[in-house]
PDB file of C-alpha atoms in Angstrom:
ATOM      1  CA  LEU K   1     -14.683 -24.437 -65.254  1.00  0.00           C
ATOM      2  CA  ARG K   2     -17.167 -27.214 -65.533  1.00  0.00           C
ATOM      3  CA  ARG K   3     -16.809 -30.311 -63.389  1.00  0.00           C
ATOM      4  CA  ASN K   4     -14.391 -32.935 -64.671  1.00  0.00           C
ATOM      5  CA  TYR K   5     -12.823 -30.398 -67.055  1.00  0.00           C
ATOM      6  CA  THR K   6      -9.799 -31.686 -68.953  1.00  0.00           C
ATOM      7  CA  GLY K   7      -7.595 -29.204 -70.760  1.00  0.00           C
ATOM      8  CA  SER K   8      -5.321 -26.213 -70.462  1.00  0.00           C
ATOM      9  CA  LEU K   9      -5.585 -23.190 -68.203  1.00  0.00           C
ATOM     10  CA  LEU K  10      -4.427 -19.647 -68.961  1.00  0.00           C
ATOM     11  CA  VAL K  11      -3.531 -17.537 -65.923  1.00  0.00           C
ATOM     12  CA  VAL K  12      -2.912 -13.813 -66.498  1.00  0.00           C
ATOM     13  CA  LEU K  13      -0.880 -12.261 -63.708  1.00  0.00           C
ATOM     14  CA  GLY K  14      -0.593  -8.606 -62.816  1.00  0.00           C
ATOM     15  CA  SER K  15       0.624  -6.211 -60.224  1.00  0.00           C
ATOM     16  CA  GLY K  16      -1.368  -4.491 -57.515  1.00  0.00           C
ATOM     17  CA  GLY K  17      -2.753  -7.631 -55.913  1.00  0.00           C
ATOM     18  CA  HIS K  18      -3.908  -9.321 -59.109  1.00  0.00           C
ATOM     19  CA  THR K  19      -1.280 -12.043 -58.842  1.00  0.00           C
ATOM     20  CA  ALA K  20      -2.337 -12.954 -55.306  1.00  0.00           C
ATOM     21  CA  GLU K  21      -5.978 -13.086 -56.416  1.00  0.00           C
ATOM     22  CA  ALA K  22      -5.185 -15.267 -59.450  1.00  0.00           C
ATOM     23  CA  LEU K  23      -3.094 -17.687 -57.403  1.00  0.00           C
ATOM     24  CA  GLU K  24      -5.793 -17.914 -54.729  1.00  0.00           C
ATOM     25  CA  MET K  25      -8.358 -18.765 -57.422  1.00  0.00           C
ATOM     26  CA  LEU K  26      -5.972 -21.402 -58.760  1.00  0.00           C
ATOM     27  CA  LYS K  27      -5.770 -23.029 -55.307  1.00  0.00           C
ATOM     28  CA  HIS K  28      -9.558 -23.321 -55.196  1.00  0.00           C
ATOM     29  CA  LEU K  29      -9.678 -24.621 -58.750  1.00  0.00           C
ATOM     30  CA  ILE K  30      -7.299 -27.503 -58.157  1.00  0.00           C
ATOM     31  CA  ALA K  31      -9.359 -28.563 -55.150  1.00  0.00           C
ATOM     32  CA  SER K  32     -12.222 -29.274 -57.571  1.00  0.00           C
ATOM     33  CA  PRO K  33     -12.413 -32.252 -59.948  1.00  0.00           C
ATOM     34  CA  VAL K  34     -10.398 -30.928 -62.896  1.00  0.00           C
ATOM     35  CA  ASN K  35      -7.662 -32.550 -64.942  1.00  0.00           C
ATOM     36  CA  LEU K  36      -5.234 -29.881 -66.059  1.00  0.00           C
ATOM     37  CA  GLU K  37      -3.028 -30.891 -68.971  1.00  0.00           C
ATOM     38  CA  ARG K  38      -0.938 -27.717 -68.737  1.00  0.00           C
ATOM     39  CA  VAL K  39      -0.979 -24.233 -67.268  1.00  0.00           C
ATOM     40  CA  VAL K  40       0.109 -21.168 -69.224  1.00  0.00           C
ATOM     41  CA  TYR K  41       1.034 -18.048 -67.273  1.00  0.00           C
ATOM     42  CA  VAL K  42       1.123 -14.600 -68.882  1.00  0.00           C
ATOM     43  CA  VAL K  43       3.075 -11.928 -67.030  1.00  0.00           C
ATOM     44  CA  ALA K  44       4.521  -8.516 -67.842  1.00  0.00           C
ATOM     45  CA  ARG K  45       8.207  -8.545 -68.760  1.00  0.00           C
ATOM     46  CA  THR K  46       8.988  -6.103 -65.968  1.00  0.00           C
ATOM     47  CA  ASP K  47       7.067  -8.013 -63.278  1.00  0.00           C
ATOM     48  CA  SER K  48       9.630 -10.521 -62.005  1.00  0.00           C
ATOM     49  CA  HIS K  49       7.931 -10.671 -58.582  1.00  0.00           C
ATOM     50  CA  SER K  50       4.690 -12.110 -59.980  1.00  0.00           C
ATOM     51  CA  ALA K  51       6.544 -14.643 -62.128  1.00  0.00           C
ATOM     52  CA  ALA K  52       8.612 -15.853 -59.175  1.00  0.00           C
ATOM     53  CA  LYS K  53       5.544 -16.097 -56.953  1.00  0.00           C
ATOM     54  CA  ALA K  54       3.616 -18.057 -59.583  1.00  0.00           C
ATOM     55  CA  ALA K  55       6.528 -20.422 -60.257  1.00  0.00           C
ATOM     56  CA  LYS K  56       6.856 -21.184 -56.548  1.00  0.00           C
ATOM     57  CA  ASN K  57       3.104 -21.671 -56.214  1.00  0.00           C
ATOM     58  CA  HIS K  58       3.037 -23.965 -59.255  1.00  0.00           C
ATOM     59  CA  GLU K  59       5.833 -26.167 -57.917  1.00  0.00           C
ATOM     60  CA  GLU K  60       4.046 -26.511 -54.565  1.00  0.00           C
ATOM     61  CA  LEU K  61       0.556 -27.250 -55.900  1.00  0.00           C
ATOM     62  CA  LEU K  62       0.857 -28.526 -59.460  1.00  0.00           C
ATOM     63  CA  GLN K  63       4.268 -30.143 -59.693  1.00  0.00           C
ATOM     64  CA  ASP K  64       2.994 -32.846 -62.091  1.00  0.00           C
ATOM     65  CA  VAL K  65       1.318 -30.394 -64.490  1.00  0.00           C
ATOM     66  CA  PRO K  66       3.511 -28.909 -67.243  1.00  0.00           C
ATOM     67  CA  HIS K  67       3.611 -25.131 -67.327  1.00  0.00           C
ATOM     68  CA  LYS K  68       4.998 -22.299 -69.409  1.00  0.00           C
ATOM     69  CA  PHE K  69       5.502 -18.594 -68.850  1.00  0.00           C
ATOM     70  CA  TYR K  70       4.956 -15.974 -71.538  1.00  0.00           C
ATOM     71  CA  TYR K  71       6.415 -12.544 -70.886  1.00  0.00           C
ATOM     72  CA  ILE K  72       4.708  -9.670 -72.647  1.00  0.00           C
ATOM     73  CA  PRO K  73       5.372  -5.931 -72.709  1.00  0.00           C
ATOM     74  CA  ARG K  74       3.268  -3.779 -70.422  1.00  0.00           C
ATOM     75  CA  ALA K  75       0.616  -1.712 -72.118  1.00  0.00           C
ATOM     76  CA  ARG K  76       1.472   1.231 -69.893  1.00  0.00           C
ATOM     77  CA  GLU K  77       4.120   1.792 -67.258  1.00  0.00           C
ATOM     78  CA  VAL K  78       3.375   3.758 -64.093  1.00  0.00           C
ATOM     79  CA  GLY K  79       3.907   7.452 -64.805  1.00  0.00           C
ATOM     80  CA  GLN K  80       3.898   7.014 -68.586  1.00  0.00           C
ATOM     81  CA  SER K  81       2.089   9.752 -70.499  1.00  0.00           C
ATOM     82  CA  TYR K  82      -1.235   8.861 -72.033  1.00  0.00           C
ATOM     83  CA  TRP K  83      -0.008   9.883 -75.483  1.00  0.00           C
ATOM     84  CA  THR K  84       2.864   7.424 -75.533  1.00  0.00           C
ATOM     85  CA  ALA K  85       0.662   4.818 -73.843  1.00  0.00           C
ATOM     86  CA  VAL K  86      -1.377   4.587 -77.047  1.00  0.00           C
ATOM     87  CA  ILE K  87       1.718   3.384 -78.895  1.00  0.00           C
ATOM     88  CA  SER K  88       2.898   1.017 -76.169  1.00  0.00           C
ATOM     89  CA  THR K  89      -0.612  -0.433 -75.794  1.00  0.00           C
ATOM     90  CA  ALA K  90      -0.837  -1.107 -79.524  1.00  0.00           C
ATOM     91  CA  TYR K  91       2.566  -2.795 -79.394  1.00  0.00           C
ATOM     92  CA  ALA K  92       1.545  -4.924 -76.393  1.00  0.00           C
ATOM     93  CA  VAL K  93      -1.647  -6.044 -78.120  1.00  0.00           C
ATOM     94  CA  VAL K  94       0.162  -7.034 -81.326  1.00  0.00           C
ATOM     95  CA  TYR K  95       2.873  -8.803 -79.340  1.00  0.00           C
ATOM     96  CA  SER K  96       0.273 -10.718 -77.297  1.00  0.00           C
ATOM     97  CA  LEU K  97      -1.483 -12.085 -80.364  1.00  0.00           C
ATOM     98  CA  SER K  98       1.294 -14.639 -80.744  1.00  0.00           C
ATOM     99  CA  ILE K  99       0.382 -16.385 -77.497  1.00  0.00           C
TER     100      ILE K  99
END
């Protein structure tokens, strides 16, 4: 973000270390001169760990900034066949367009 940015921030969380990376980047971001009006988190419906971690992190670092969580379906679950993943990915994309 550019210096003295004012606006919203979208944070997309994921499993496999992506949540930790996103939250670490957020820590560095708030140390810079930005004015966040709100933070929107997007997380998979089945990933309660990432949502809990982000909520805790938000309350510690950005308690004065409004935030909202959007829960979306995963495009593909671990072990799901590639054939059915086409359908679930299409569903996830359509569902995500409402965010």
